[in-house]
Coordinates of C-alpha atoms and ligand atoms in Angstrom, one line a residue:
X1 CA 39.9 77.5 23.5
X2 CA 37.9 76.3 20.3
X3 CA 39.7 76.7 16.6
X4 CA 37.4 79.7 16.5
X5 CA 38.6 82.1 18.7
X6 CA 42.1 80.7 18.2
X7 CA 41.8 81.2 14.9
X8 CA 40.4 85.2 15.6
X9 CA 42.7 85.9 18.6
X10 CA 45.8 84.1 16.7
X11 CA 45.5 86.5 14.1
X12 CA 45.5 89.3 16.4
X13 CA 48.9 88.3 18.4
X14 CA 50.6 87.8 14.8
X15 CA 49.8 91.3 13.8
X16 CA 50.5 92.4 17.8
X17 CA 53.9 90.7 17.2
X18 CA 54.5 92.3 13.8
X19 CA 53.5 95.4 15.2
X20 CA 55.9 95.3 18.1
X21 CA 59.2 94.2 15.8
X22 CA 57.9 97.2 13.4
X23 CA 58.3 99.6 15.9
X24 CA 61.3 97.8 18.5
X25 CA 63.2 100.7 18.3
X26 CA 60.9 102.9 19.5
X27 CA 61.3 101.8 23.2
X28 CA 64.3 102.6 25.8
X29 CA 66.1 98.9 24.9
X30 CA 66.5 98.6 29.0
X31 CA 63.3 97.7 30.9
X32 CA 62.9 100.6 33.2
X33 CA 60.8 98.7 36.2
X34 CA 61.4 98.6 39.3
X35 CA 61.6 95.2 41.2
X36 CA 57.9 94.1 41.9
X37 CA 56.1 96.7 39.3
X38 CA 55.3 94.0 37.3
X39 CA 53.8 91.9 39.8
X40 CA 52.1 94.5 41.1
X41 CA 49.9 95.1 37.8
X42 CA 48.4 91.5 38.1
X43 CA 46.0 90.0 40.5
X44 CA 47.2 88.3 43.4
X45 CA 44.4 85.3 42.8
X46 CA 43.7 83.1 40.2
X47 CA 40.9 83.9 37.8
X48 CA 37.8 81.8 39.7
X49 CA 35.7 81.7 37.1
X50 CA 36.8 81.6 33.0
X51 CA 37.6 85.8 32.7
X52 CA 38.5 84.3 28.3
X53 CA 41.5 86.4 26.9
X54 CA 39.1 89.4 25.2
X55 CA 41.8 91.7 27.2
X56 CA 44.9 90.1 26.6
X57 CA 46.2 92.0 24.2
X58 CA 45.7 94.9 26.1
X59 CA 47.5 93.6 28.9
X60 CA 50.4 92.6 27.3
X61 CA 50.6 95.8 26.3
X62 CA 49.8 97.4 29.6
X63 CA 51.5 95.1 31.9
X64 CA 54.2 92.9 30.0
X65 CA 55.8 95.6 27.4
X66 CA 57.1 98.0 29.9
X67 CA 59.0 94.8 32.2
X68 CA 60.3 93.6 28.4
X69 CA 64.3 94.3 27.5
X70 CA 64.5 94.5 24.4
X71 CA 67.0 91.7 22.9
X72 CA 66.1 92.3 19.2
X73 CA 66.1 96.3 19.6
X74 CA 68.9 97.7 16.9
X75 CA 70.4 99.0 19.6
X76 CA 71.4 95.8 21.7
X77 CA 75.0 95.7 22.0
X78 CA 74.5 93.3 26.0
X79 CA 75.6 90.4 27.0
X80 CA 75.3 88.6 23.1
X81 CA 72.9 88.7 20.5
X82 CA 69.9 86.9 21.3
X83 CA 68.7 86.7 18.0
X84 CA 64.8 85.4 17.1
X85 CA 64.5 85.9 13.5
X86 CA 60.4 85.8 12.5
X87 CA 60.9 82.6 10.8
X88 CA 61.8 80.7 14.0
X89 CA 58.7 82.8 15.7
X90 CA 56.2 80.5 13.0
X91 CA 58.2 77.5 14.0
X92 CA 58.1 78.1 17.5
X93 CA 54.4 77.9 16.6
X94 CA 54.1 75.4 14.8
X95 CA 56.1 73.0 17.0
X96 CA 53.6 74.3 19.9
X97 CA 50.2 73.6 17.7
X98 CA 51.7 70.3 16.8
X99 CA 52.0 69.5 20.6
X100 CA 54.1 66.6 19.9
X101 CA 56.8 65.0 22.1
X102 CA 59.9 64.0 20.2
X103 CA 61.3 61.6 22.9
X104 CA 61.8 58.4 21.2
X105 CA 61.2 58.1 16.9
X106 CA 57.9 56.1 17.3
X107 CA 56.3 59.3 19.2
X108 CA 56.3 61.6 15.9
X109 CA 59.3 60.2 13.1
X110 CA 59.5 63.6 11.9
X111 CA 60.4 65.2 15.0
X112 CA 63.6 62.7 15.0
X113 CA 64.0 63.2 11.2
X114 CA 64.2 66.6 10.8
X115 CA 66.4 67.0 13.2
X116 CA 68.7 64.7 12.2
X117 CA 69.0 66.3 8.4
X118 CA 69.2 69.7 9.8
X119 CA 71.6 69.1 12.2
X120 CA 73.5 67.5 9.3
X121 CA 73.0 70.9 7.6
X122 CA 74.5 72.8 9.9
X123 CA 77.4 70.2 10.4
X124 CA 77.9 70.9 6.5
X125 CA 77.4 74.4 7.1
X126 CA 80.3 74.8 10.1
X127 CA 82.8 72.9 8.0
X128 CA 83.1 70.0 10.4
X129 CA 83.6 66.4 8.9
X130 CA 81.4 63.5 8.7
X131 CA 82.7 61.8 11.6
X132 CA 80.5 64.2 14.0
X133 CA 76.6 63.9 14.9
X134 CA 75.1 66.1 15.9
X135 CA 71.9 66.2 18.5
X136 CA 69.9 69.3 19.4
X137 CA 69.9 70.4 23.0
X138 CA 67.9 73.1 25.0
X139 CA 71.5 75.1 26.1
X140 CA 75.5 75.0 25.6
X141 CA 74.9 74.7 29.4
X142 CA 73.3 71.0 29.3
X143 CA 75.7 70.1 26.9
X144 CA 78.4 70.9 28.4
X145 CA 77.1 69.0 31.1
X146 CA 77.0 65.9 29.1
X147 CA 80.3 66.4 27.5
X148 CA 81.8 66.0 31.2
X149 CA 79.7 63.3 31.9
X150 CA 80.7 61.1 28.4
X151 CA 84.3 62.3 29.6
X152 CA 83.8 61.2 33.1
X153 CA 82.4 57.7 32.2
X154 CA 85.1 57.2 29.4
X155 CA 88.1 57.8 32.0
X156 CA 86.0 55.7 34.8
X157 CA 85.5 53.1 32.1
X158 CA 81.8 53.2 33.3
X159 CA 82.1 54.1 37.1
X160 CA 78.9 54.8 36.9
X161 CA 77.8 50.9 36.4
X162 CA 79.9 49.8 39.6
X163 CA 80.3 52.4 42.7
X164 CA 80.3 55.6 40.7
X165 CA 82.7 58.2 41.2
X166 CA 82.4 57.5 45.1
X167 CA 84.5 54.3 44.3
X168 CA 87.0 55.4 42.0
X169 CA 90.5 55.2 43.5
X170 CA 92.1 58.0 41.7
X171 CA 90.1 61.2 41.5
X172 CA 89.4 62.4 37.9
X173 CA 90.6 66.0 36.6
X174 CA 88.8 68.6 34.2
X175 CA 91.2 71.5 32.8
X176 CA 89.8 74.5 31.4
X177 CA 90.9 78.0 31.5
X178 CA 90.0 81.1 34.0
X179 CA 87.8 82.7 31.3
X180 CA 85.6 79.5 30.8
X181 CA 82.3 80.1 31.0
X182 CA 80.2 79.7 34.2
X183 CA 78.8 76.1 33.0
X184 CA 81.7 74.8 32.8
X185 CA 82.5 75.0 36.5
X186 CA 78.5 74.3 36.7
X187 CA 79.0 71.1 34.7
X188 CA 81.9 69.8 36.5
X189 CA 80.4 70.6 39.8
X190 CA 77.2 68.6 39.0
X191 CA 79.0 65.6 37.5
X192 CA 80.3 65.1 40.9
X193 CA 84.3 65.8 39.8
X194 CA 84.5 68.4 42.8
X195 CA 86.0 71.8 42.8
X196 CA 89.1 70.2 44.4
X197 CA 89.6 69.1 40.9
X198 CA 88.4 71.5 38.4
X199 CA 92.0 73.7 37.3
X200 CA 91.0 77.0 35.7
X201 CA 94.2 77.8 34.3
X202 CA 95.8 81.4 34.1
X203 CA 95.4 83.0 30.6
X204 CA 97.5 85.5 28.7
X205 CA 97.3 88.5 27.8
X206 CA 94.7 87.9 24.8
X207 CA 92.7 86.2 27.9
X208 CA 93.2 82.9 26.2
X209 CA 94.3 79.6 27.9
X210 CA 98.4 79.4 27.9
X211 CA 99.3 75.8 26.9
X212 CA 102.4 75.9 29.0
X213 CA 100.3 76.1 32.2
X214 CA 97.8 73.0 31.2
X215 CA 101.0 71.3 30.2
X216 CA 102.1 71.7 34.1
X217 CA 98.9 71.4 35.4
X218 CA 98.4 67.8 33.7
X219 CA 101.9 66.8 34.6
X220 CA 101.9 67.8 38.4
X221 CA 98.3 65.7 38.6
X222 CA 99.9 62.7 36.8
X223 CA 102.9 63.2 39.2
X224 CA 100.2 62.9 42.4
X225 CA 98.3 59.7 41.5
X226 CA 95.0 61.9 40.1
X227 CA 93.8 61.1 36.6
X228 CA 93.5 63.7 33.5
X229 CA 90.0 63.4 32.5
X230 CA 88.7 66.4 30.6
X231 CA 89.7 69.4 28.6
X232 CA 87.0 72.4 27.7
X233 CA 87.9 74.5 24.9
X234 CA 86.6 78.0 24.7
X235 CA 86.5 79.0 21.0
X236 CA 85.1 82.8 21.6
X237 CA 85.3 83.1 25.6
X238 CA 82.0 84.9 27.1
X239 CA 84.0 88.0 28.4
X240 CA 85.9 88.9 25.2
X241 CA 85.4 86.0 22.7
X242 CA 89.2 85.0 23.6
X243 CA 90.2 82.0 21.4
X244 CA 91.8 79.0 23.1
X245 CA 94.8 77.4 21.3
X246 CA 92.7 74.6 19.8
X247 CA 95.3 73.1 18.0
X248 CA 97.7 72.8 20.5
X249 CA 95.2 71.5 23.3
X250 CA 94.3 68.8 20.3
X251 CA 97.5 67.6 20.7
X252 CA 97.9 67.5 24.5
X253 CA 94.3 65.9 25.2
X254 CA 95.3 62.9 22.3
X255 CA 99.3 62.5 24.1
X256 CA 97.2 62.2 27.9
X257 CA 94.1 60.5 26.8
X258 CA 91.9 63.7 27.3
X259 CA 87.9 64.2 26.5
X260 CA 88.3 67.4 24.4
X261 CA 85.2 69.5 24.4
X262 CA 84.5 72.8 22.4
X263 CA 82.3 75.4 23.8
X264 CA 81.9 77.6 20.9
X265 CA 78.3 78.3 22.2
X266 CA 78.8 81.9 20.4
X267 CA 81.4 82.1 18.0
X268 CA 80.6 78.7 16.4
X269 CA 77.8 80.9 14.3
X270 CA 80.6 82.4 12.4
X271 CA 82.2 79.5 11.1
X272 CA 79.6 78.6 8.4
X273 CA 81.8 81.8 7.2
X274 CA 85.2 79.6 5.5
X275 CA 87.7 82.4 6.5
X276 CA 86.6 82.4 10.1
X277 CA 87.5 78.7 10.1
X278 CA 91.2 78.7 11.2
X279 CA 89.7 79.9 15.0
X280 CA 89.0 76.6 15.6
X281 CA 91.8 74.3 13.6
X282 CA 92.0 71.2 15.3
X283 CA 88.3 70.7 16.5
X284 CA 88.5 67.8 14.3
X285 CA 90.1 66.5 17.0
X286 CA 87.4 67.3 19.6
X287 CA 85.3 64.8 21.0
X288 CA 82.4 67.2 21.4
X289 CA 81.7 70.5 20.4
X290 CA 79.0 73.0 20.9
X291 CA 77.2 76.5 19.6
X292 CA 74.3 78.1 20.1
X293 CA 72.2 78.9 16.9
X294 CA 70.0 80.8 19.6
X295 CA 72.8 83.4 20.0
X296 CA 73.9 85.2 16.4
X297 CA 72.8 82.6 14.6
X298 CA 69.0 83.7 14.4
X299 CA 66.7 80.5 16.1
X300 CA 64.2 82.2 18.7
X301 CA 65.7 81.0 22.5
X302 CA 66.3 77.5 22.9
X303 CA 68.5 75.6 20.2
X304 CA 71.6 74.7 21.1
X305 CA 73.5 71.9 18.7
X306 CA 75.8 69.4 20.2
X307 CA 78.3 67.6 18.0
X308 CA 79.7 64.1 19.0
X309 CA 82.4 61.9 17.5
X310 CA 81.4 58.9 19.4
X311 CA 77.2 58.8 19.2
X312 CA 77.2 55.4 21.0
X313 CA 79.3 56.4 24.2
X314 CA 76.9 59.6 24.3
X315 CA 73.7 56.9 24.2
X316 CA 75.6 54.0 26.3
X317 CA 76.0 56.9 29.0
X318 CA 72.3 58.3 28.7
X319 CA 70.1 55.7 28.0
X320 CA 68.2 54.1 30.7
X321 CA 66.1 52.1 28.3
X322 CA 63.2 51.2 30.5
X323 CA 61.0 47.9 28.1
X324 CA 58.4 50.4 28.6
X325 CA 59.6 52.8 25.6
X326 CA 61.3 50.5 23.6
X327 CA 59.6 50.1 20.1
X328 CA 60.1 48.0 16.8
X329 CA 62.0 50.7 15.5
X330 CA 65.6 51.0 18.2
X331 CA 68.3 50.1 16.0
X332 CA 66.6 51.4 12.6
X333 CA 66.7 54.8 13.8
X334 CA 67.7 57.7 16.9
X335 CA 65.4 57.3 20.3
X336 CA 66.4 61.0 20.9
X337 CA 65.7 60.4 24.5
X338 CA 68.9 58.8 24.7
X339 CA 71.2 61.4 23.3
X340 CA 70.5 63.8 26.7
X341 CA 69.2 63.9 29.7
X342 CA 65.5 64.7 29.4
X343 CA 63.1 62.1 28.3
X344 CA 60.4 64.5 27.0
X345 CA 61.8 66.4 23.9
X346 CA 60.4 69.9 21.8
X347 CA 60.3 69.7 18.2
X348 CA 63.1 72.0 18.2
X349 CA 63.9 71.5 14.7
X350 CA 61.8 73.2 13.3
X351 CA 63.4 76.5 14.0
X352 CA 66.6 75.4 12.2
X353 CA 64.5 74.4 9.5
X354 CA 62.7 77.6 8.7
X355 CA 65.4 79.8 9.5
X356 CA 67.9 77.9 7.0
X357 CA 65.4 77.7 4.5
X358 CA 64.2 81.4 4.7
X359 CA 67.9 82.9 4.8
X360 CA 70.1 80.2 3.0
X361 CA 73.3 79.4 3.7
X362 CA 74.3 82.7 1.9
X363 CA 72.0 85.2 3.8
X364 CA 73.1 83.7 7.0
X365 CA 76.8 84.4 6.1
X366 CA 76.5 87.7 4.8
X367 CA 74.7 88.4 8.2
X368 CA 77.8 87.3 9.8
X369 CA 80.2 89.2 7.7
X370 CA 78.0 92.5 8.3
X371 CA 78.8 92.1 12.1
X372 CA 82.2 91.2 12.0
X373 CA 83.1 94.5 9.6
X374 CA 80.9 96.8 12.4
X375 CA 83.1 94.7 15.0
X376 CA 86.1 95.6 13.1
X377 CA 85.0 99.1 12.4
X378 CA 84.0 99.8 16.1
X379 CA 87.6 98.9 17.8
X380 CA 89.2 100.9 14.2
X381 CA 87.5 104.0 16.5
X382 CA 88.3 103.1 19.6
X383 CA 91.9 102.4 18.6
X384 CA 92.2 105.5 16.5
X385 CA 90.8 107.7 19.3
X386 CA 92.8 109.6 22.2
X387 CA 91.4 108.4 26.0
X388 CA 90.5 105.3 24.6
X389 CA 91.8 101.7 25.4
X390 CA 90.4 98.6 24.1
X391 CA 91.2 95.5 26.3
X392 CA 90.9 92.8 24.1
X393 CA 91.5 91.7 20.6
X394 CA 88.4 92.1 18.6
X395 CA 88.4 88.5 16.4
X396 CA 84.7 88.0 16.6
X397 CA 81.8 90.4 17.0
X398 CA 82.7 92.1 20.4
X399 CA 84.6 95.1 21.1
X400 CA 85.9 95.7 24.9
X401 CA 86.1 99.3 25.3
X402 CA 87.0 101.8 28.4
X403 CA 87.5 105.8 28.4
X404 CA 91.0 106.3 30.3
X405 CA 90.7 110.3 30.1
X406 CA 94.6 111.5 31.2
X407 CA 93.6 112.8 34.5
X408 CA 92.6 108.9 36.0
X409 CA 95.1 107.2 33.8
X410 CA 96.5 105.3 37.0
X411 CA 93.6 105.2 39.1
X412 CA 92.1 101.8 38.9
X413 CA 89.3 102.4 40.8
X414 CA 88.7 106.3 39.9
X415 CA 88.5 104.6 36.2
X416 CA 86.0 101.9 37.5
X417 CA 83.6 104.5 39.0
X418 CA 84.4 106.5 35.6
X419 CA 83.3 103.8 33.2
X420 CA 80.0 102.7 35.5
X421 CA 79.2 105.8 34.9
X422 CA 79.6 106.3 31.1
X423 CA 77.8 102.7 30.6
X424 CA 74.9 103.7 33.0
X425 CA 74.3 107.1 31.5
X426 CA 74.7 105.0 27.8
X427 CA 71.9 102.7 29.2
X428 CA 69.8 104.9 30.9
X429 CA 69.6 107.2 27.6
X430 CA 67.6 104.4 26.3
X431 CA 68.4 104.1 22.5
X432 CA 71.7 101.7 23.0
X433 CA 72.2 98.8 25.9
X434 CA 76.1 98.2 26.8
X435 CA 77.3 95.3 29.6
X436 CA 80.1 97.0 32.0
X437 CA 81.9 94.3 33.1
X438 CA 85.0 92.9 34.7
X439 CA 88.2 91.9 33.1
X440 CA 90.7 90.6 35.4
X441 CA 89.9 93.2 37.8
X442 CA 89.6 96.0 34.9
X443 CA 86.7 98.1 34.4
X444 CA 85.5 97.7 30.9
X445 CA 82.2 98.1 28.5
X446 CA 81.4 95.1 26.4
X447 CA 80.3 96.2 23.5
X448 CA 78.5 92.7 21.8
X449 CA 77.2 93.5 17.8
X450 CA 75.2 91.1 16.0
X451 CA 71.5 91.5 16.6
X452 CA 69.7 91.3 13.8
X453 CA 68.6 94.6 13.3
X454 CA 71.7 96.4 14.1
X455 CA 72.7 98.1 11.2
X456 CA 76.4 100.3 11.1
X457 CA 74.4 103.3 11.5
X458 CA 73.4 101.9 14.7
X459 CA 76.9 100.8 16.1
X460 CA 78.2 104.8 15.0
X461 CA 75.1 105.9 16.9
X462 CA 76.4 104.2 20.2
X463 CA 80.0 105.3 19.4
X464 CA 78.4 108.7 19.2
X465 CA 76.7 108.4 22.6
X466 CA 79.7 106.9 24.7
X467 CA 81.9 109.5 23.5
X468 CA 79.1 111.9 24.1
X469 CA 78.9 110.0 27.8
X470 CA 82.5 110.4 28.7
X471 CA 83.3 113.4 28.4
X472 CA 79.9 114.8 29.8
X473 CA 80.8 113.3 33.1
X474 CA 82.3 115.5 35.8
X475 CA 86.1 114.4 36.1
X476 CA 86.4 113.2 32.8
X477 CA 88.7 115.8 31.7
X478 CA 92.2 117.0 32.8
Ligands
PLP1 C1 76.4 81.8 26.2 C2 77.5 80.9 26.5 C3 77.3 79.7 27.2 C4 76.0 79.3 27.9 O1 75.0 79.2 27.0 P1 73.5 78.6 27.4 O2 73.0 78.1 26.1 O3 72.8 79.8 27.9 O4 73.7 77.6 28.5 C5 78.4 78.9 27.4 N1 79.6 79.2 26.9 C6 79.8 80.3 26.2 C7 81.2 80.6 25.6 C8 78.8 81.2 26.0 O5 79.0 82.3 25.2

């Protein structure tokens, strides 16, 4: 393609892309294919001959839109925000038309550099000290992964320089609790600890992580020759944004010799809001944390920010540092190769960078506080409403939610049929998207506010429709 038609057709996808956020809410926020329509709309074979992109427009609108859920739609209330504010859309482009690889500082210094001031913002911004650095991942999942790797190598003092975990005498623990997010098993699994040695402890009844049962956990492996490696921290669990006793689990990782890691991937966007701050006293204590600016915070899909106490562990562990891409500049400045495990790198950055500068640190909190007050509104109704139940505290931005009409009250699996229905009818109606989920064997609709566009008219809209959902089911009423 020559600057040309870029130029012509790139003006065209930005106004297509306007055009689509203008009208988002328009469309059912559910895709509504079936499995294979998609695929079924586009030729089997590969173009022979250059076919150009004079029709792409067209079939983007004819073939991609309809297979498209809608994450920014006002009406998301799934799984969590995914929130691409516009600004991060121009950096996504301009890190693309740059077409630079960040992996080491020598291969484009400003890739390196402007990640390391923002992510020194955003440090600033969370309220975390000086002693962390912070490096920008693609997911909370990879990090977490390296967290348990830095953890693993600290307890093996460096197995991984000898015989590797396969040599270790004593095999090496990770703790976290039985609402931890999927990566976290994931991580543990692929940093060779073994599910024989992964405890997902019991939680309690606010679903988060009871110290007494880590304390017991740690002492009975002590007690059979294994070794306490590593603790993961949920501050703002997936199912219910539960909030581990950081404080406490602080303590207990310093008295055993612990790697503490913090998966805030979602909730760590509301503590560049002070008050918020006290869910996660005692991550100064943490040896890593990590949050996902590509959740609430507003950077398109992928930027996830990875804090470290101990930078030259994290590069000792990750560095292979083949004479091959070493340059003048190593010890002058980050090789960001060696602060994960990919060698080729995005200019990530850039995202951060626009959307901070575009929103300030103000915007970006009263965003925050907006969600949290329809949060708060939302489980004001649910609470204040007869045939309601809500499951969970509601400290963050998501409201777990069930009808319990009087005649099902002690039917557990007449109220899971019940609520599957009211969330499939919600989500087939097409103007609001709700996750019905599990919660320790409960029934329940997660309710998750905080996209972008979701105003309080929107969140009494979908309180409207549930209501409207429950009791238009058959069986719903006494
Ligand atoms: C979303 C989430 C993750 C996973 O995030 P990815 O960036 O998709 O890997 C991990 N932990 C928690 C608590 C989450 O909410």
């Amino acid at each position: 393609m020559d600057t040309h038609d870029f130029r012509r057709l790139g003006h065209e996808l930005i106004d297509w892309v306007a055009d689509y956020r203008e009208r988002i809410a328009e469309y059912p926020v559910m895709s509504r294919v079936r499995p294979g329509e998609v695929a079924a709309k586009l030729p089997a074979e590969p173009p022979r001959r250059a076919e150009g992109l004079a029709t792409i427009s067209a079939d983007l609108e004819r073939i991609v839109l309809p297979g498209i859920t809608h994450w920014n739609h006002p009406g998301w209330f799934a799984y969590f925000p995914s929130n691409t504010d516009l600004s991060s859309v121009l950096a996504d482009l301009v890190s693309s038309g740059l077409g630079v690889q960040g992996m080491s500082w020598q291969t484009s210094p400003a890739a390196t550099e402007v990640e390391d001031v923002v992510m020194e913002w955003l440090r600033q911004m969370l309220g975390l000290s000086d002693a962390f650095t912070g490096v920008i991942h693609d997911t909370a999942s990879t990090a977490t992964l390296c967290a348990l790797l830095c953890a693993r190598e600290r307890s093996s003092n460096f197995s991984q320089d000898r015989g590797g975990l396969q040599a270790e005498e004593a095999p090496l623990v990770v703790y976290a609790s039985d609402q931890a997010h999927s990566s976290v098993p994931k991580a543990a699994h692929l940093a060779g600890f073994g599910a024989d040695n992964l405890r997902l402890l019991e939680t309690d009844d606010d679903h988060a992580l009871r110290l007494d049962a880590l304390e017991t956990a740690v002492r009975e492996d002590v007690a059979a020759g294994r070794r306490p490696c590593a603790l993961v921290a949920a501050v703002g669990t997936t199912a219910t944004t539960a909030l581990d006793p950081l404080a406490g689990m602080a303590q207990l990782a310093a008295r055993h010799g612990l790697w503490l890691h913090v998966d805030a991937a979602l909730a760590g966007t509301a503590m560049i809001c002070p008050e918020q701050r006290w869910m996660w006293e005692g991550v100064e204590r943490a040896d890593s944390v990590v949050l996902n600016p590509h959740k609430w915070m507003g950077t398109g899909f992928d930027l996830s920010a990875y804090y470290v106490r101990d930078p030259e562990h994290l590069v000792r562990v990750m560095s292979t540092d083949p004479s091959y891409l070493r340059t003048a500049q190593d010890g002058l400045v980050r090789n960001l190769r060696d602060w994960g495990i990919p060698l080729g790198r995005r200019f990530r950055a850039l995202k951060l960078w626009f959307l901070i500068r575009e929103h300030g640190v103000e915007g970006l909190q009263a965003r925050v506080r907006r969600d949290l007050g329809n949060a708060a509104w939302l489980a004001e109704q649910v609470d204040a409403a007869s045939g309601w139940q809500r499951l969970a505290p509601v400290p963050l931005q998501t409201v777990c939610l069930r009808h319990v009409p009087p005649a099902l009250q002690d039917d557990e699996p007449a109220l899971a049929v019940h609520n599957l229905a009211v969330a499939d009818r919600v989500n087939r109606a097409g103007r609001s998207y709700v996750t019905p989920s599990l919660l320790k064997g409960r029934q329940m609709i997660r309710v998750s506010i905080g996209a972008l566009a979701t105003e309080r008219e929107h969140v009494e809209a979908l309180w409207r429709e549930l209501r409207g959902a429950a009791v238009a089911l058959p069986g719903a009423r006494p």
